[in-house]
Amino acid sequence: MSTLILDGSNDADVAEAVGLLAAGRIVAVPTETVYGLAADASNDDAVRRVFEAKGRPTNHPLIVHVADVERARKLSTDWTSAAEILAQSFWPGPLSILTRRSSGVSGVVTGGLDTVVLRVPDHPVMRRLLALVHDQGSIGLAAPSANRFGAVSPTTASHVVADLNGRIDAVLDGGPCSVGVESTIVDCTSEPAVILRPGGVAVEDIAAVFSEHGLSVEFSPGVVAENGNRGIEQAIAPGMLRSHYAPNTRLQVFETPSALTEARHAAQSRGLRVVELPHPESVYEYSRDLYASLRACDDLGADLIVGLLPRAVGLGAAVRDRLLKAAAER
Ligand code: TXA
Ligand code: MG
């Protein structure tokens, strides 16, 4: 199968993407965070194709993307006030809500779990696409990031093609992603709610909105497990953590510029070819460019990439999380 490239700014191309999805095919789609590999969430066979194309274990659940909060509520049996507050405050946007799934969501999408993660993305092409697939009767689009399992997430259509050409039916090109790291995932099934993955919405912003309503939130990064069960990654020693978001070239990350420079010189004196990951002053730019920069460094074929960790403030928490996972031992 050769992968078709569709132009998200062209109505006929968007309609073609809708037709492919309605026919059970899989299409990479733009979102403001990263590109997703979408299937009609109402079609189990299509969803299975996503797992296959990514090489992802089938017990590793997918996020379901919907056009609006009304659609999301219908897919939940227990839409809590925490979920409603988050949806009203941050949707459309880079935030995903874990809730109890209704029978309308297939267990194939959720890896057999009785919960589902829902998101209303904020990208004009994706929003148009979602409106059209809902019109065709679909509950939404199940979509993980459009990369091979464990690899760096794609933030342009050409990244998707580099990873998945020939394994997926089409890519709908919506330009480069503006946020650049995945959504923040919040578990709203527990009280207080728990942040499972830092992402495009800052933890501080979630805490602030919750506190206005007398609610609180816990922060447990890294507990979104391989199989979707909370807590498993934490139980594994850091060195055993399967690397994720990872380039092929080994990556080392540092807290300070001086530690980075020292390590760089030490590696060079051993004859290694070292490249330094760009680290823009602005954390928004760091986040937006992170995955493209990792890919560009990877393409240089060096022996080692060295990167500087931003402070864990605002979006910095998400950038740190991804850099640490990318640097984890394989
Ligand atoms: O920004 C994003 O979230 C992007 C775009 C495409 O929306 N999507 C994304 O999907 O990052 P993915 O599949 O690469 O990461 C979703 C994470 C996975 O770690 C998965 O295990 C977890 O969410 N997850 C999904 N459903 C879950 C559930 N029911 N319970 C626990 N974890 C779940
Ligand atoms: Mg992913």
PDB file of N, CA, C and O in Angstrom, residues 34 47 60 104 140 169-170 294 307:
ATOM      1  N   VAL A  34       0.702  16.743  18.386  1.00  0.00           N
ATOM      2  CA  VAL A  34       1.497  15.947  17.443  1.00  0.00           C
ATOM      3  C   VAL A  34       0.510  15.347  16.434  1.00  0.00           C
ATOM      4  O   VAL A  34      -0.697  15.389  16.652  1.00  0.00           O
ATOM      5  N   VAL A  47      -9.581   0.091  13.968  1.00  0.00           N
ATOM      6  CA  VAL A  47      -8.754   0.368  15.153  1.00  0.00           C
ATOM      7  C   VAL A  47      -7.619  -0.648  15.252  1.00  0.00           C
ATOM      8  O   VAL A  47      -6.477  -0.295  15.555  1.00  0.00           O
ATOM      9  N   HIS A  60      -2.444  -1.555  24.832  1.00  0.00           N
ATOM     10  CA  HIS A  60      -1.974  -0.195  25.116  1.00  0.00           C
ATOM     11  C   HIS A  60      -3.014   0.771  24.516  1.00  0.00           C
ATOM     12  O   HIS A  60      -3.023   1.001  23.314  1.00  0.00           O
ATOM     13  N   GLY A 104     -20.756   2.615  24.356  1.00  0.00           N
ATOM     14  CA  GLY A 104     -20.522   3.104  22.991  1.00  0.00           C
ATOM     15  C   GLY A 104     -19.070   3.030  22.559  1.00  0.00           C
ATOM     16  O   GLY A 104     -18.760   3.075  21.372  1.00  0.00           O
ATOM     17  N   GLY A 140     -16.180   9.116  16.931  1.00  0.00           N
ATOM     18  CA  GLY A 140     -14.965   9.936  16.997  1.00  0.00           C
ATOM     19  C   GLY A 140     -13.798   9.217  16.354  1.00  0.00           C
ATOM     20  O   GLY A 140     -13.981   8.169  15.724  1.00  0.00           O
ATOM     21  N   ASP A 169      -2.784   4.394   5.109  1.00  0.00           N
ATOM     22  CA  ASP A 169      -3.421   4.717   3.830  1.00  0.00           C
ATOM     23  C   ASP A 169      -3.149   6.129   3.371  1.00  0.00           C
ATOM     24  O   ASP A 169      -2.978   6.368   2.178  1.00  0.00           O
ATOM     25  N   ALA A 170      -3.134   7.093   4.318  1.00  0.00           N
ATOM     26  CA  ALA A 170      -2.945   8.496   3.908  1.00  0.00           C
ATOM     27  C   ALA A 170      -2.452   9.332   5.076  1.00  0.00           C
ATOM     28  O   ALA A 170      -2.551   8.933   6.234  1.00  0.00           O
ATOM     29  N   LEU A 294      15.029  16.573  17.652  1.00  0.00           N
ATOM     30  CA  LEU A 294      15.544  15.222  17.937  1.00  0.00           C
ATOM     31  C   LEU A 294      15.740  14.443  16.639  1.00  0.00           C
ATOM     32  O   LEU A 294      16.743  13.762  16.446  1.00  0.00           O
ATOM     33  N   GLY A 307      21.529  16.941  25.478  1.00  0.00           N
ATOM     34  CA  GLY A 307      20.423  17.899  25.579  1.00  0.00           C
ATOM     35  C   GLY A 307      20.359  18.512  26.963  1.00  0.00           C
ATOM     36  O   GLY A 307      20.774  17.901  27.950  1.00  0.00           O
TER      37      GLY A 307
END
